[in-house]
């Protein structure tokens, strides 16, 4: 591998991925030492460490430590069957927050479930069990100025208390989400960025993109229900997002779901750039 141009860490990682995919390196095999890899590729050990870190983040290596060479990981077991959002999201966020640089992109109707699920990774940060360097959240939710597809009153009224109730919930939950993330910035010196933008439509599904490695997708299922609000009983058609089943798609080398995750990320990025209206929380 030696030559006039030194390989980058990404190129070295790609070579090792091909060896794993081609069967030259099998599950349980030990990699050569960092010194041996550095000599083979004609690079510094720091470049090798970056390549190994990328393979570890892809789930291809285990036992990555300074003491011994890592081993090739067993093939990832299939994800469990879809679970309700309230059950599935917290553990997936905790897993995503173990990365040095956390990026979470969200499309949702309100941020209630996200706000509650975030308590798990934040607890791990406060306990010192995970140490992200940066956290970047981008959240898309419906604009206050559109006629929502849901929730809506069963019978139309000139004054729409259902919309007002939804707006109060959306704003209050987003403020708590923002506050909790900013608290991590001040107490643990984590570089935190969170931004909200206003969708010009009601999303029919919720989408969570975690570090570009996993997409969690859940469809809202409408139901007729009643809710007390300001001394009134509101009859409405609504969706209980916390009960939506989340389907997991993984972006792993050779994984059949990788294209879906990559295309979902491209779709979100394009939508975020198209929508220039920041969401007001008042």
CSV table of C-alpha atoms in Angstrom, one decimal:
chain,number,residue,atom,x,y,z
A,1,UNK,CA,0.0,0.0,0.0
A,2,UNK,CA,3.0,2.3,0.3
A,3,UNK,CA,3.2,4.9,-2.5
A,4,UNK,CA,3.9,8.6,-3.2
A,5,UNK,CA,0.5,9.6,-1.7
A,6,UNK,CA,-0.5,8.5,1.8
A,7,UNK,CA,-3.9,7.0,2.2
A,8,UNK,CA,-6.5,8.8,4.3
A,9,UNK,CA,-8.2,7.2,7.3
A,10,UNK,CA,-11.4,6.8,5.2
A,11,UNK,CA,-9.5,5.0,2.4
A,12,UNK,CA,-7.9,2.7,4.9
A,13,UNK,CA,-11.3,2.0,6.5
A,14,UNK,CA,-12.7,1.2,3.0
A,15,UNK,CA,-9.9,-1.3,2.3
A,16,UNK,CA,-10.5,-3.1,5.6
A,17,UNK,CA,-14.3,-3.1,4.9
A,18,UNK,CA,-13.7,-4.8,1.6
A,19,UNK,CA,-11.6,-7.4,3.4
A,20,UNK,CA,-14.4,-8.0,5.8
A,21,UNK,CA,-17.0,-8.1,3.1
A,22,UNK,CA,-14.9,-10.4,0.9
A,23,UNK,CA,-14.3,-12.9,3.7
A,24,UNK,CA,-10.6,-12.3,4.1
A,25,UNK,CA,-11.4,-11.2,7.7
A,26,UNK,CA,-14.1,-13.2,9.4
A,27,UNK,CA,-16.1,-12.7,12.6
A,28,UNK,CA,-13.9,-13.3,15.6
A,29,UNK,CA,-10.6,-12.7,13.7
A,30,UNK,CA,-8.2,-10.3,15.2
A,31,UNK,CA,-7.0,-7.4,13.2
A,32,UNK,CA,-3.2,-6.7,12.9
A,33,UNK,CA,-1.9,-4.3,15.5
A,34,UNK,CA,-2.0,-0.6,14.9
A,35,UNK,CA,1.8,-0.6,14.3
A,36,UNK,CA,1.5,-3.4,11.7
A,37,UNK,CA,-1.4,-1.6,9.9
A,38,UNK,CA,0.5,1.7,10.0
A,39,UNK,CA,3.5,-0.1,8.4
A,40,UNK,CA,1.3,-1.8,5.8
A,41,UNK,CA,-0.4,1.4,4.7
A,42,UNK,CA,2.6,3.7,5.2
A,43,UNK,CA,0.8,6.1,7.5
A,44,UNK,CA,1.0,7.3,11.1
A,45,UNK,CA,-0.7,5.3,13.9
A,46,UNK,CA,-3.2,8.2,14.4
A,47,UNK,CA,-4.5,7.7,10.9
A,48,UNK,CA,-5.0,4.0,11.6
A,49,UNK,CA,-6.8,4.8,14.9
A,50,UNK,CA,-9.2,7.0,13.0
A,51,UNK,CA,-9.9,4.3,10.5
A,52,UNK,CA,-10.5,1.8,13.3
A,53,UNK,CA,-12.9,4.2,15.0
A,54,UNK,CA,-14.9,4.5,11.8
A,55,UNK,CA,-15.2,0.7,11.5
A,56,UNK,CA,-16.2,0.6,15.2
A,57,UNK,CA,-18.9,3.1,14.6
A,58,UNK,CA,-20.2,1.0,11.7
A,59,UNK,CA,-20.5,-2.0,14.1
A,60,UNK,CA,-17.8,-4.0,12.3
A,61,UNK,CA,-15.2,-4.2,15.2
A,62,UNK,CA,-15.4,-5.2,18.8
A,63,UNK,CA,-12.8,-5.1,21.7
A,64,UNK,CA,-11.4,-1.8,20.4
A,65,UNK,CA,-8.9,-0.7,23.1
A,66,UNK,CA,-5.3,0.3,23.5
A,67,UNK,CA,-4.4,-3.0,25.0
A,68,UNK,CA,-5.0,-5.4,22.2
A,69,UNK,CA,-6.0,-5.5,18.5
A,70,UNK,CA,-9.8,-5.4,17.9
A,71,UNK,CA,-11.7,-8.3,16.6
A,72,UNK,CA,-14.1,-8.5,13.7
A,73,UNK,CA,-17.7,-8.3,15.1
A,74,UNK,CA,-20.3,-10.8,14.6
A,75,UNK,CA,-22.9,-9.8,11.9
A,76,UNK,CA,-25.5,-7.6,13.5
A,77,UNK,CA,-28.6,-9.4,14.6
A,78,UNK,CA,-31.9,-8.2,13.1
A,79,UNK,CA,-33.7,-5.5,15.0
A,80,UNK,CA,-36.6,-6.6,17.0
A,81,UNK,CA,-40.2,-6.2,15.7
A,82,UNK,CA,-41.5,-2.6,15.6
A,83,UNK,CA,-42.2,-1.2,19.0
A,84,UNK,CA,-44.3,1.7,20.2
A,85,UNK,CA,-42.4,5.0,20.0
A,86,UNK,CA,-42.4,5.5,23.8
A,87,UNK,CA,-40.7,2.1,24.2
A,88,UNK,CA,-38.2,2.2,21.4
A,89,UNK,CA,-37.0,5.7,21.1
A,90,UNK,CA,-35.2,6.2,24.5
A,91,UNK,CA,-32.8,3.3,24.1
A,92,UNK,CA,-32.1,4.2,20.4
A,93,UNK,CA,-31.3,7.8,21.4
A,94,UNK,CA,-29.0,6.6,24.2
A,95,UNK,CA,-27.1,4.5,21.7
A,96,UNK,CA,-26.8,7.4,19.3
A,97,UNK,CA,-25.6,9.7,22.1
A,98,UNK,CA,-22.6,7.4,22.7
A,99,UNK,CA,-21.0,8.8,19.5
A,100,UNK,CA,-18.6,11.7,19.9
A,101,UNK,CA,-20.7,13.9,17.6
A,102,UNK,CA,-24.4,13.5,17.9
A,103,UNK,CA,-26.8,14.5,15.1
A,104,UNK,CA,-30.5,14.0,15.4
A,105,UNK,CA,-33.0,15.1,12.7
A,106,UNK,CA,-36.7,14.9,13.5
A,107,UNK,CA,-40.0,15.3,11.7
A,108,UNK,CA,-42.9,15.1,14.1
A,109,UNK,CA,-46.3,16.6,15.0
A,110,UNK,CA,-45.2,17.7,18.5
A,111,UNK,CA,-42.0,16.9,20.4
A,112,UNK,CA,-43.7,15.2,23.4
A,113,UNK,CA,-42.3,11.7,22.8
A,114,UNK,CA,-38.9,13.1,21.8
A,115,UNK,CA,-38.8,15.2,25.0
A,116,UNK,CA,-39.6,12.3,27.2
A,117,UNK,CA,-37.3,9.8,25.4
A,118,UNK,CA,-34.4,12.3,25.7
A,119,UNK,CA,-34.3,11.8,29.4
A,120,UNK,CA,-32.5,8.5,29.0
A,121,UNK,CA,-29.4,9.8,27.2
A,122,UNK,CA,-29.3,13.0,29.3
A,123,UNK,CA,-29.3,10.9,32.4
A,124,UNK,CA,-26.3,8.9,31.1
A,125,UNK,CA,-24.5,12.2,30.3
A,126,UNK,CA,-25.1,13.5,33.8
A,127,UNK,CA,-23.9,10.2,35.3
A,128,UNK,CA,-20.7,10.5,33.3
A,129,UNK,CA,-21.3,7.3,31.4
A,130,UNK,CA,-21.3,8.9,28.0
A,131,UNK,CA,-19.4,12.0,26.9
A,132,UNK,CA,-20.5,13.4,23.5
A,133,UNK,CA,-18.5,16.4,22.3
A,134,UNK,CA,-21.3,18.0,20.3
A,135,UNK,CA,-25.1,17.5,20.0
A,136,UNK,CA,-26.9,18.9,16.9
A,137,UNK,CA,-30.7,18.7,16.8
A,138,UNK,CA,-32.9,19.9,13.9
A,139,UNK,CA,-36.6,19.6,14.4
A,140,UNK,CA,-39.4,20.1,11.8
A,141,UNK,CA,-43.0,20.5,13.2
A,142,UNK,CA,-46.1,22.0,11.6
A,143,UNK,CA,-46.5,25.7,11.4
A,144,UNK,CA,-48.9,27.4,13.7
A,145,UNK,CA,-50.5,29.1,10.7
A,146,UNK,CA,-51.7,26.1,8.7
A,147,UNK,CA,-55.0,24.2,8.9
A,148,UNK,CA,-53.9,20.9,10.5
A,149,UNK,CA,-55.0,17.6,9.1
A,150,UNK,CA,-55.2,16.5,12.7
A,151,UNK,CA,-56.1,17.1,15.5
A,152,UNK,CA,-59.4,18.5,14.3
A,153,UNK,CA,-62.8,18.9,15.9
A,154,UNK,CA,-65.4,16.2,14.9
A,155,UNK,CA,-67.8,19.1,14.2
A,156,UNK,CA,-66.4,22.4,12.8
A,157,UNK,CA,-66.6,25.5,15.0
A,158,UNK,CA,-65.7,29.0,14.1
A,159,UNK,CA,-63.4,29.2,17.1
A,160,UNK,CA,-61.0,26.2,17.0
A,161,UNK,CA,-60.0,25.2,20.6
A,162,UNK,CA,-58.3,22.0,19.3
A,163,UNK,CA,-55.8,24.0,17.3
A,164,UNK,CA,-55.1,26.3,20.2
A,165,UNK,CA,-54.6,23.3,22.5
A,166,UNK,CA,-52.2,21.7,20.0
A,167,UNK,CA,-50.2,24.9,19.6
A,168,UNK,CA,-49.8,25.3,23.4
A,169,UNK,CA,-48.6,21.7,23.7
A,170,UNK,CA,-46.2,22.1,20.7
A,171,UNK,CA,-44.6,25.2,22.1
A,172,UNK,CA,-44.4,24.0,25.7
A,173,UNK,CA,-42.8,20.7,24.8
A,174,UNK,CA,-40.3,22.3,22.4
A,175,UNK,CA,-39.3,24.8,25.1
A,176,UNK,CA,-38.6,22.0,27.6
A,177,UNK,CA,-36.6,20.1,24.9
A,178,UNK,CA,-34.6,23.2,24.2
A,179,UNK,CA,-34.0,23.9,27.9
A,180,UNK,CA,-32.9,20.3,28.7
A,181,UNK,CA,-30.3,20.3,25.9
A,182,UNK,CA,-29.0,23.7,26.7
A,183,UNK,CA,-28.6,22.5,30.4
A,184,UNK,CA,-26.1,19.9,29.1
A,185,UNK,CA,-24.2,22.6,27.3
A,186,UNK,CA,-23.8,24.7,30.5
A,187,UNK,CA,-23.1,21.8,33.0
A,188,UNK,CA,-20.9,19.5,30.8
A,189,UNK,CA,-19.4,21.9,28.3
A,190,UNK,CA,-21.0,20.1,25.4
A,191,UNK,CA,-21.4,22.0,22.1
A,192,UNK,CA,-25.2,22.0,21.7
A,193,UNK,CA,-27.2,23.3,18.8
A,194,UNK,CA,-30.9,23.0,18.4
A,195,UNK,CA,-33.1,24.6,15.8
A,196,UNK,CA,-36.8,24.4,14.9
A,197,UNK,CA,-38.4,25.1,11.5
A,198,UNK,CA,-42.1,25.3,10.6
A,199,UNK,CA,-43.5,22.8,8.2
A,200,UNK,CA,-46.2,24.1,5.8
A,201,UNK,CA,-48.1,20.8,6.1
A,202,UNK,CA,-49.1,18.1,8.6
A,203,UNK,CA,-46.6,15.2,8.5
A,204,UNK,CA,-48.4,11.9,8.1
A,205,UNK,CA,-45.5,10.2,9.9
A,206,UNK,CA,-42.8,10.8,12.4
A,207,UNK,CA,-39.1,10.4,11.4
A,208,UNK,CA,-36.0,10.2,13.6
A,209,UNK,CA,-32.6,10.2,11.9
A,210,UNK,CA,-29.8,9.3,14.3
A,211,UNK,CA,-26.2,10.2,13.3
A,212,UNK,CA,-27.0,9.2,9.7
A,213,UNK,CA,-26.8,5.6,10.9
A,214,UNK,CA,-30.4,4.8,11.7
A,215,UNK,CA,-33.8,5.9,10.6
A,216,UNK,CA,-36.8,5.3,12.8
A,217,UNK,CA,-40.1,5.7,11.0
A,218,UNK,CA,-43.6,5.6,12.5
A,219,UNK,CA,-47.0,6.4,10.9
A,220,UNK,CA,-49.6,8.3,12.7
A,221,UNK,CA,-52.8,6.4,13.1
A,222,UNK,CA,-55.9,8.5,13.5
A,223,UNK,CA,-58.5,7.8,16.2
A,224,UNK,CA,-61.6,9.6,17.5
A,225,UNK,CA,-61.2,10.6,21.1
A,226,UNK,CA,-62.2,13.3,23.7
A,227,UNK,CA,-60.1,15.6,25.8
A,228,UNK,CA,-60.8,18.1,28.5
A,229,UNK,CA,-59.6,21.6,27.7
A,230,UNK,CA,-60.5,24.8,29.5
A,231,UNK,CA,-63.7,23.4,31.1
A,232,UNK,CA,-64.8,21.9,27.8
A,233,UNK,CA,-64.9,18.3,26.5
A,234,UNK,CA,-63.5,18.4,23.0
A,235,UNK,CA,-64.5,15.7,20.6
A,236,UNK,CA,-61.7,15.3,18.1
A,237,UNK,CA,-59.9,13.2,15.5
A,238,UNK,CA,-56.3,12.9,16.7
A,239,UNK,CA,-53.2,10.6,16.6
A,240,UNK,CA,-51.5,9.4,19.7
A,241,UNK,CA,-47.9,9.6,18.6
A,242,UNK,CA,-46.4,7.8,21.6
A,243,UNK,CA,-48.3,4.7,20.5
A,244,UNK,CA,-47.1,4.8,16.8
A,245,UNK,CA,-45.0,1.8,16.0
A,246,UNK,CA,-41.4,2.7,15.0
A,247,UNK,CA,-39.7,0.8,12.2
A,248,UNK,CA,-35.9,0.7,12.3
A,249,UNK,CA,-33.7,1.0,9.2
A,250,UNK,CA,-30.0,0.7,9.6
A,251,UNK,CA,-27.2,2.2,7.5
A,252,UNK,CA,-24.6,-0.4,7.6
A,253,UNK,CA,-22.2,-1.6,4.9
A,254,UNK,CA,-24.0,-4.3,2.9
A,255,UNK,CA,-27.2,-3.8,4.9
A,256,UNK,CA,-30.3,-3.8,2.7
A,257,UNK,CA,-31.8,-0.8,4.6
A,258,UNK,CA,-28.8,1.5,3.9
A,259,UNK,CA,-30.3,3.1,0.8
A,260,UNK,CA,-33.5,4.0,2.7
A,261,UNK,CA,-31.5,5.7,5.5
A,262,UNK,CA,-29.3,7.6,3.0
A,263,UNK,CA,-32.3,8.8,0.9
A,264,UNK,CA,-34.2,9.8,4.1
A,265,UNK,CA,-31.3,11.9,5.2
A,266,UNK,CA,-31.1,13.5,1.7
A,267,UNK,CA,-34.8,14.2,1.8
A,268,UNK,CA,-34.6,15.8,5.3
A,269,UNK,CA,-31.6,17.9,4.3
A,270,UNK,CA,-33.4,19.2,1.2
A,271,UNK,CA,-36.6,19.9,3.1
A,272,UNK,CA,-34.6,21.8,5.8
A,273,UNK,CA,-32.9,24.0,3.3
A,274,UNK,CA,-36.2,24.6,1.4
A,275,UNK,CA,-38.0,25.7,4.6
A,276,UNK,CA,-36.5,29.0,5.8
A,277,UNK,CA,-39.1,29.9,8.4
A,278,UNK,CA,-37.9,29.3,11.9
A,279,UNK,CA,-40.6,28.0,14.3
A,280,UNK,CA,-41.6,30.5,17.0
A,281,UNK,CA,-42.2,29.1,20.4
A,282,UNK,CA,-44.8,31.6,21.5
